[in-house]
Every structure is written in structure tokens, then in C-alpha cells.
Tab-separated table of N, CA, C and O in Angstrom:
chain	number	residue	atom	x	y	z
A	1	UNK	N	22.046	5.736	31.188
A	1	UNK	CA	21.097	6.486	32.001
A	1	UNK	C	20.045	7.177	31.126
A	1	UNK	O	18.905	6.951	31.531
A	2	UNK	N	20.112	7.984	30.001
A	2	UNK	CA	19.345	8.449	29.020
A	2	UNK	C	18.439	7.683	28.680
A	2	UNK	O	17.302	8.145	28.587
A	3	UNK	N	18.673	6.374	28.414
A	3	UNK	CA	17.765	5.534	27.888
A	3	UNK	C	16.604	4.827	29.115
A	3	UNK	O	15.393	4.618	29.044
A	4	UNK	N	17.567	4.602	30.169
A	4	UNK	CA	16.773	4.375	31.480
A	4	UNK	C	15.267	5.183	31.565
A	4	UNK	O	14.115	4.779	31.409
A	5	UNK	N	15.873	6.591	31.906
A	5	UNK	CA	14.470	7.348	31.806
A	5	UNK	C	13.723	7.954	30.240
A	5	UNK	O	13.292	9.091	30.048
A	6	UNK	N	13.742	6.983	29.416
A	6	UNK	CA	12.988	7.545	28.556
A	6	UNK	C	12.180	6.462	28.743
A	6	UNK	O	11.170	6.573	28.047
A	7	UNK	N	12.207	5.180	29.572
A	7	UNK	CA	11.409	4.124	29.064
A	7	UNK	C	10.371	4.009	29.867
A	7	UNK	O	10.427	4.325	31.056
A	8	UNK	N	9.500	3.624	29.389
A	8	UNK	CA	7.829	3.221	30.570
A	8	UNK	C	7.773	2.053	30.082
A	8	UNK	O	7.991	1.634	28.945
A	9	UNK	N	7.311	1.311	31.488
A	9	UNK	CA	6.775	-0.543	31.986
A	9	UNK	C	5.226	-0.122	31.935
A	9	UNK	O	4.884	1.004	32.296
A	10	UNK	N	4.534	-0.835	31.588
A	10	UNK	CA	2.720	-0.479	32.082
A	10	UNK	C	2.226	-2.000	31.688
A	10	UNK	O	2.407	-2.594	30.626
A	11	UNK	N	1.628	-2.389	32.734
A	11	UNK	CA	1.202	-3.425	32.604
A	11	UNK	C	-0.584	-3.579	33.430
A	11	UNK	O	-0.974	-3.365	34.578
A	12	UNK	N	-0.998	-3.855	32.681
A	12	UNK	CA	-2.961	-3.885	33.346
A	12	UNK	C	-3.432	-5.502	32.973
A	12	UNK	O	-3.435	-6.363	32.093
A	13	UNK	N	-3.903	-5.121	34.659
A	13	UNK	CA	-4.477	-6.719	34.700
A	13	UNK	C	-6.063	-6.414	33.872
A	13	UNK	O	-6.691	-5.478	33.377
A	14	UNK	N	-6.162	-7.576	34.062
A	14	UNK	CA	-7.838	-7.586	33.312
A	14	UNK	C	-9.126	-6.632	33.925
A	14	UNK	O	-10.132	-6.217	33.349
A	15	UNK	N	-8.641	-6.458	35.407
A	15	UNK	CA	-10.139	-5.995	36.602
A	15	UNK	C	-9.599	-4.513	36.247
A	15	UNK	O	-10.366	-3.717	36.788
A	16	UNK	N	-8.506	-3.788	35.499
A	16	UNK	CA	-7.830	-2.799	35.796
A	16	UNK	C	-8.969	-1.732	35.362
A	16	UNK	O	-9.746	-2.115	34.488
A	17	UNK	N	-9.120	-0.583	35.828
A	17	UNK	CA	-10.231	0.157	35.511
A	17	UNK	C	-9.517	1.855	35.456
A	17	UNK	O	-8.694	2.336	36.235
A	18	UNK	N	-10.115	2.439	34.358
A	18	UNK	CA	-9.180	3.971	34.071
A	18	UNK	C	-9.490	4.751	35.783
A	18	UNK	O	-10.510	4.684	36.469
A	19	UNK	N	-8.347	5.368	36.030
A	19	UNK	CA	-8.145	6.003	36.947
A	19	UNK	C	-8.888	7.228	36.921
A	19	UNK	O	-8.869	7.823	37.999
A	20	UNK	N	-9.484	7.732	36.076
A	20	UNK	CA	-10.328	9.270	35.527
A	20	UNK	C	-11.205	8.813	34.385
A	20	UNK	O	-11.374	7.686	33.919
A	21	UNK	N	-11.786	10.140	34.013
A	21	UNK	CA	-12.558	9.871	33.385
A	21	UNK	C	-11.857	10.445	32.188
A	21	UNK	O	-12.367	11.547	31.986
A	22	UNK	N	-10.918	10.199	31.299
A	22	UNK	CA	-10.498	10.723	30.251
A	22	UNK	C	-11.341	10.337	29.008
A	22	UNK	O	-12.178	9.434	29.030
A	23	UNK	N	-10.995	11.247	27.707
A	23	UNK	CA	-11.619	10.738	26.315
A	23	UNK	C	-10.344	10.949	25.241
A	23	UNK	O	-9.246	11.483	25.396
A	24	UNK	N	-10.824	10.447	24.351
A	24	UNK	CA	-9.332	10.498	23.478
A	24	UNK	C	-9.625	12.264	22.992
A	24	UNK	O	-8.755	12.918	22.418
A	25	UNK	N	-10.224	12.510	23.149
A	25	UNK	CA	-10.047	14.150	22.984
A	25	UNK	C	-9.277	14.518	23.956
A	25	UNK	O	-8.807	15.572	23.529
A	26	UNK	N	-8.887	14.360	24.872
A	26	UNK	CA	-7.933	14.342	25.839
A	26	UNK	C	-6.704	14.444	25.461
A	26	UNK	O	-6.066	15.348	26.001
A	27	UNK	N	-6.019	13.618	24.485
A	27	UNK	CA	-4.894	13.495	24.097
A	27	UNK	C	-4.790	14.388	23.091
A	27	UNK	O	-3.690	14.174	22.582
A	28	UNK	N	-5.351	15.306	22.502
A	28	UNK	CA	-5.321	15.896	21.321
A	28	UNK	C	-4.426	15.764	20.267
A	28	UNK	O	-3.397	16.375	19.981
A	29	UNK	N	-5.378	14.303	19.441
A	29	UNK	CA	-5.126	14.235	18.477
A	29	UNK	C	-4.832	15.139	17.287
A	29	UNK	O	-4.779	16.352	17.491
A	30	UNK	N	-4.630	14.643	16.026
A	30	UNK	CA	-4.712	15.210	14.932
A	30	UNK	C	-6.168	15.648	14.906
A	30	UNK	O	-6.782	14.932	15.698
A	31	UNK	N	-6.927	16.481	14.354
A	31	UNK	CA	-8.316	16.601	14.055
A	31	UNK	C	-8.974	15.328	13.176
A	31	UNK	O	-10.012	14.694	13.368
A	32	UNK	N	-7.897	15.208	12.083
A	32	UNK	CA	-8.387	13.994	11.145
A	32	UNK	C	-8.623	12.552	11.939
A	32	UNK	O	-9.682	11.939	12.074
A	33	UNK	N	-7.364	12.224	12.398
A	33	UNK	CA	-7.274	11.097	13.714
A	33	UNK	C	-8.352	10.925	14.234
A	33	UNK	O	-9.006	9.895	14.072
A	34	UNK	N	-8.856	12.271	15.214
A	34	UNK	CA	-9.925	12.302	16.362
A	34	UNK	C	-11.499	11.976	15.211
A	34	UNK	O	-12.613	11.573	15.543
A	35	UNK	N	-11.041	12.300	14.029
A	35	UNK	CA	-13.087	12.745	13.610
A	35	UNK	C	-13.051	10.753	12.990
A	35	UNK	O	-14.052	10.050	13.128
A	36	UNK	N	-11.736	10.211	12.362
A	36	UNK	CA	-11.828	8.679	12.622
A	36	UNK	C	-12.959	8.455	14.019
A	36	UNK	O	-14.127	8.131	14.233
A	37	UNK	N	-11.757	8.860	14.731
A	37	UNK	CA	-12.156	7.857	16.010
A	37	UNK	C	-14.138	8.262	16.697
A	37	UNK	O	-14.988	7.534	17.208
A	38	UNK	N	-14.121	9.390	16.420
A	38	UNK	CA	-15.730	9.408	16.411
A	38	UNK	C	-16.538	8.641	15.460
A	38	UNK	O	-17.366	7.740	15.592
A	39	UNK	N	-16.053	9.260	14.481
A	39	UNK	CA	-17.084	8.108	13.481
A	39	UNK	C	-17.135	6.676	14.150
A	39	UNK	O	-18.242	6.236	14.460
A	40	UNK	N	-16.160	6.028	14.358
A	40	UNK	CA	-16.058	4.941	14.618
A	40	UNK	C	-17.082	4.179	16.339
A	40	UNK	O	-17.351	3.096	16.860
A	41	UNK	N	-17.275	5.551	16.543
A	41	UNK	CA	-18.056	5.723	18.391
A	41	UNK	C	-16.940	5.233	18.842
A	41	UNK	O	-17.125	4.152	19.400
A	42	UNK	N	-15.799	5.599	18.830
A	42	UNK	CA	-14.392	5.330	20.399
A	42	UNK	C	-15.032	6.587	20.708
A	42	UNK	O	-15.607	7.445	20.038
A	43	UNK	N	-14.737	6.420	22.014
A	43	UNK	CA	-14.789	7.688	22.910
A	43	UNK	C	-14.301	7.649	24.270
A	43	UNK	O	-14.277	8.642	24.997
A	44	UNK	N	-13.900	6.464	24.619
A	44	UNK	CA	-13.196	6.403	25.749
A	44	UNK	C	-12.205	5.870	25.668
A	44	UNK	O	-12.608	4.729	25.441
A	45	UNK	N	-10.671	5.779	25.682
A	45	UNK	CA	-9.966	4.844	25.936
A	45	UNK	C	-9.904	3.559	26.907
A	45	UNK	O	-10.445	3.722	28.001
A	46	UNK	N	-9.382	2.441	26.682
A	46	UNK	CA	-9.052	1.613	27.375
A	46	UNK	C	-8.074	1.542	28.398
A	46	UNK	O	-7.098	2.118	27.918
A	47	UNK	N	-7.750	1.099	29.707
A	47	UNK	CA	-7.000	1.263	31.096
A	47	UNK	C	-5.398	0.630	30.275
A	47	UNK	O	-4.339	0.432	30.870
A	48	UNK	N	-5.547	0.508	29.420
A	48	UNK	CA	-3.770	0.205	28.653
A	48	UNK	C	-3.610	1.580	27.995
A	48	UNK	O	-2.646	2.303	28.247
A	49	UNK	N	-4.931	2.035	26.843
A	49	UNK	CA	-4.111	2.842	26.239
A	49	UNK	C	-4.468	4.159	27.617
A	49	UNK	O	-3.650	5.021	27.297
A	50	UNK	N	-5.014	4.567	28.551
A	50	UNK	CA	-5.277	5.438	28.936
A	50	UNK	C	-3.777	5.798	29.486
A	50	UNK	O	-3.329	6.944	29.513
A	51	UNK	N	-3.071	4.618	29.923
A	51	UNK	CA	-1.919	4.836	30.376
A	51	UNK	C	-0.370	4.379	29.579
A	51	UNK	O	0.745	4.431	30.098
A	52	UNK	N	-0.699	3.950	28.238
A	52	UNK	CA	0.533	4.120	27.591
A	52	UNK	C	0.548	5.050	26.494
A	52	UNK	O	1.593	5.302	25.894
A	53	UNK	N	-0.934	5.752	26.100
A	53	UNK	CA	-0.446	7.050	24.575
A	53	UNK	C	0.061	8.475	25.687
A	53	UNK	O	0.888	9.323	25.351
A	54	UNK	N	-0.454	8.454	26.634
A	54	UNK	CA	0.527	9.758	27.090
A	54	UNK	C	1.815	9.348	26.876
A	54	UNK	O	2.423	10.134	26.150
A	55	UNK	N	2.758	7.954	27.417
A	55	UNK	CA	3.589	7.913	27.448
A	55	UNK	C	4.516	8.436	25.673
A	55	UNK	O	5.251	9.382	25.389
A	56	UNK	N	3.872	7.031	24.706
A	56	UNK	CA	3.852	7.715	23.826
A	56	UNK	C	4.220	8.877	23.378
A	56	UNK	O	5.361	9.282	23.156
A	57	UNK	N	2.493	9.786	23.160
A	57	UNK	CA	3.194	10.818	22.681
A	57	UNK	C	4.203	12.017	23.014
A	57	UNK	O	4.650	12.844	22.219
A	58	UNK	N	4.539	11.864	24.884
A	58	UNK	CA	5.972	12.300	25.075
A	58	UNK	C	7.377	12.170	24.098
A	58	UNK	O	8.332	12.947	24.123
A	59	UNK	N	7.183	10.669	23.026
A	59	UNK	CA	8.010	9.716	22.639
A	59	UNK	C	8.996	9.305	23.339
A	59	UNK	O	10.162	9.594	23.070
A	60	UNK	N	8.513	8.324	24.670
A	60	UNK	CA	9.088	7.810	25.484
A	60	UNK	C	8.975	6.190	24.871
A	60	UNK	O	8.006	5.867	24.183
A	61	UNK	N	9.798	5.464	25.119
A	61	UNK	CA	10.281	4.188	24.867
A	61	UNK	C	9.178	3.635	25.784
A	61	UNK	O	9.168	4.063	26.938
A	62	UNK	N	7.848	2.349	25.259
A	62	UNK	CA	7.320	1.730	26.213
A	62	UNK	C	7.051	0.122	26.033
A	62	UNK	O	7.242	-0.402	24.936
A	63	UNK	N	6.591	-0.649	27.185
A	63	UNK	CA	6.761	-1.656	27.158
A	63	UNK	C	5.851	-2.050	27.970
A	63	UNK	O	5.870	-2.106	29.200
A	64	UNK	N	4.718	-2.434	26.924
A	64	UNK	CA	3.099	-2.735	27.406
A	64	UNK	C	2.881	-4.193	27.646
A	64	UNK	O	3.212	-4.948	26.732
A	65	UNK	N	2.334	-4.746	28.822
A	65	UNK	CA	1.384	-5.983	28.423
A	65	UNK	C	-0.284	-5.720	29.226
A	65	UNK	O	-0.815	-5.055	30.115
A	66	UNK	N	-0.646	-6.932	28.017
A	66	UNK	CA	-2.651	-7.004	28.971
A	66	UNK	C	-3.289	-7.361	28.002
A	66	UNK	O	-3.299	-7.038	26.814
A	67	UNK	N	-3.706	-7.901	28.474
A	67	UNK	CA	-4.980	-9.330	27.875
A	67	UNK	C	-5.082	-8.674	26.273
A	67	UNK	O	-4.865	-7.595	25.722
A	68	UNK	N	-5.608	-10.199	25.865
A	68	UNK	CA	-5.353	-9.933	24.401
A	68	UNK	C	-7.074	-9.043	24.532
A	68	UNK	O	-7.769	-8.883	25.535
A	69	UNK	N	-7.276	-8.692	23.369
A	69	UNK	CA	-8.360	-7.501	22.853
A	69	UNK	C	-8.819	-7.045	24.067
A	69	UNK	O	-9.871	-7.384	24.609
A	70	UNK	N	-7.830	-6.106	24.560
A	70	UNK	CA	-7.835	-4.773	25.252
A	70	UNK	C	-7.644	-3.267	24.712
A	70	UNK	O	-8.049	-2.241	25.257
A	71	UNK	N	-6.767	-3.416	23.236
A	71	UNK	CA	-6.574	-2.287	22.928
A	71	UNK	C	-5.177	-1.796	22.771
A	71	UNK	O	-4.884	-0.627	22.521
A	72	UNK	N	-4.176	-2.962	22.967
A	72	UNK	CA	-2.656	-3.076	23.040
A	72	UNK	C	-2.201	-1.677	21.705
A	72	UNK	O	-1.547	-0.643	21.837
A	73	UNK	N	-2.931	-2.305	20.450
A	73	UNK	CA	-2.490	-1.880	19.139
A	73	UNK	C	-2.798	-0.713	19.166
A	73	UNK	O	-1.947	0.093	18.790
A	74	UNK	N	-3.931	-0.288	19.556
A	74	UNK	CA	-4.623	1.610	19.245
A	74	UNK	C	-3.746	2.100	20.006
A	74	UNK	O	-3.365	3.213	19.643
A	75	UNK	N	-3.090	1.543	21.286
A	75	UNK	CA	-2.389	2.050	22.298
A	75	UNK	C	-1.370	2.610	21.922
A	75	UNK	O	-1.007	3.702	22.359
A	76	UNK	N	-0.603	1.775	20.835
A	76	UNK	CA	0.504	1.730	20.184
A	76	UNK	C	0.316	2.945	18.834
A	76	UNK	O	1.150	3.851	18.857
A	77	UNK	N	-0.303	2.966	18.158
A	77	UNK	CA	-0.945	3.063	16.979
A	77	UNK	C	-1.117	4.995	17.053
A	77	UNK	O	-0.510	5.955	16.577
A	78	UNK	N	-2.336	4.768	17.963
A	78	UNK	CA	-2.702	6.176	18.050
A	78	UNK	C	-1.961	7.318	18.382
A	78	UNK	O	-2.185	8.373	17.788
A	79	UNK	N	-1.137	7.244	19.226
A	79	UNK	CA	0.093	8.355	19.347
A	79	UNK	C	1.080	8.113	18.143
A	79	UNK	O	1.468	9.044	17.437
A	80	UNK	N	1.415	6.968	17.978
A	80	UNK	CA	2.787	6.897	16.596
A	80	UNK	C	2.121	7.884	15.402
A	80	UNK	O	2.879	8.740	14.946
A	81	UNK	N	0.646	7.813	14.828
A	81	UNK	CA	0.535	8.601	13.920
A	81	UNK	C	0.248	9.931	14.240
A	81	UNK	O	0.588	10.816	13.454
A	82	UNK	N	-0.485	10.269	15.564
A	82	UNK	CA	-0.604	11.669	15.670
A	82	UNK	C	1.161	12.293	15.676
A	82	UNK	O	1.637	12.813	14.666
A	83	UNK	N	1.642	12.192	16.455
A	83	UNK	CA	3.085	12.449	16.254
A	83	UNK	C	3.902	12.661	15.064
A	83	UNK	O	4.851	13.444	15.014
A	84	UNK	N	3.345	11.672	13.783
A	84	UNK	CA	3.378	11.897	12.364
A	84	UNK	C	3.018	12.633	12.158
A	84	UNK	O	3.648	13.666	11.932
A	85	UNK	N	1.255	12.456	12.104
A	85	UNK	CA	0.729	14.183	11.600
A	85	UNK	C	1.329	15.178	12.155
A	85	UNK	O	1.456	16.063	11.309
A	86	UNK	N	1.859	15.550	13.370
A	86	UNK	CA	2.244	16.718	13.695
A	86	UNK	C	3.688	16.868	13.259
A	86	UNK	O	4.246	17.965	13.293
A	87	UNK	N	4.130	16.060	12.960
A	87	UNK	CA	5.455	16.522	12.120
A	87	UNK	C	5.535	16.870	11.008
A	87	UNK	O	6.457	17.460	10.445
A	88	UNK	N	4.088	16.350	10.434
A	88	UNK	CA	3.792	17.430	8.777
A	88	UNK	C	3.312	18.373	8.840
A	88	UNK	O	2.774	18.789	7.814
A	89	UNK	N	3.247	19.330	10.277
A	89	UNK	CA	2.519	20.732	9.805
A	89	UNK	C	3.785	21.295	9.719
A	89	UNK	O	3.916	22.469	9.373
């Protein structure tokens, strides 16, 4: 049962479109993380990661699919290291 509810399914079709208007400042990153992701002009997440880095950085167990270059990896990516950084302060 423990493991039951730690896990999230999320799956986005291709037409899938973010439910809000979130920004990855939203998730509050690391500062270092977030000033990457500006430099880089991200500023919005994608309808995968919008709905799997919350899960994430809860550190809930998840289990993503959706079209290839959607954003699967940042999805993955971006909470695993903020979660790092915040375990080094």
C-alpha cells in the first residue's frame, strides 16, 4: 500500500495543452537551476513536465509517457537536481 500511493501514471497525448498558465519559477527551483533555465529562454514548461516535476519534487515514484521531444528528460531531470541542491543547504 505505501508504495501504491507514492506512485504517479501521467501520460499526454500530443494535442495535450498546460492546464494554467504556470512558469518554471513556479516550481521554485534552486536559484542556480532557475538563472540556467533563463539564460537558456525556458520559461514555460511543457504539458508533461507541467504535470510530472510537481510530482517529482514531492519525491513521488512516476511513470511518464509522450511523444518523443516533448520534454520527457527536463521533466525528469529538473526536480531530481533541485531536490539535490536542496539537500546541500
Amino acid at each position: 500500500h505505501y508504495l501504491a500511493s507514492r506512485r504517479s501514471i501521467v501520460c499526454c497525448d500530443i494535442d495535450d495543452q498546460p492546464d494554467c498558465n504556470l512558469t518554471f519559477h513556479d516550481f521554485n527551483f534552486d536559484s542556480r537551476q532557475q538563472d540556467g533555465l533563463d539564460s537558456m529562454g525556458f520559461s514555460k514548461p511543457t504539458p508533461i513536465q507541467e504535470q510530472a516535476i510537481p510530482a517529482i519534487l514531492q519525491k513521488r515514484d512516476l511513470i511518464a509517457c509522450a511523444q518523443t521531444g516533448t520534454g520527457k528528460t527536463a521533466a525528469y531531470v529538473l526536480p531530481i537536481l533541485s531536490n539535490i541542491a536542496n539537500t546541500e543547504k
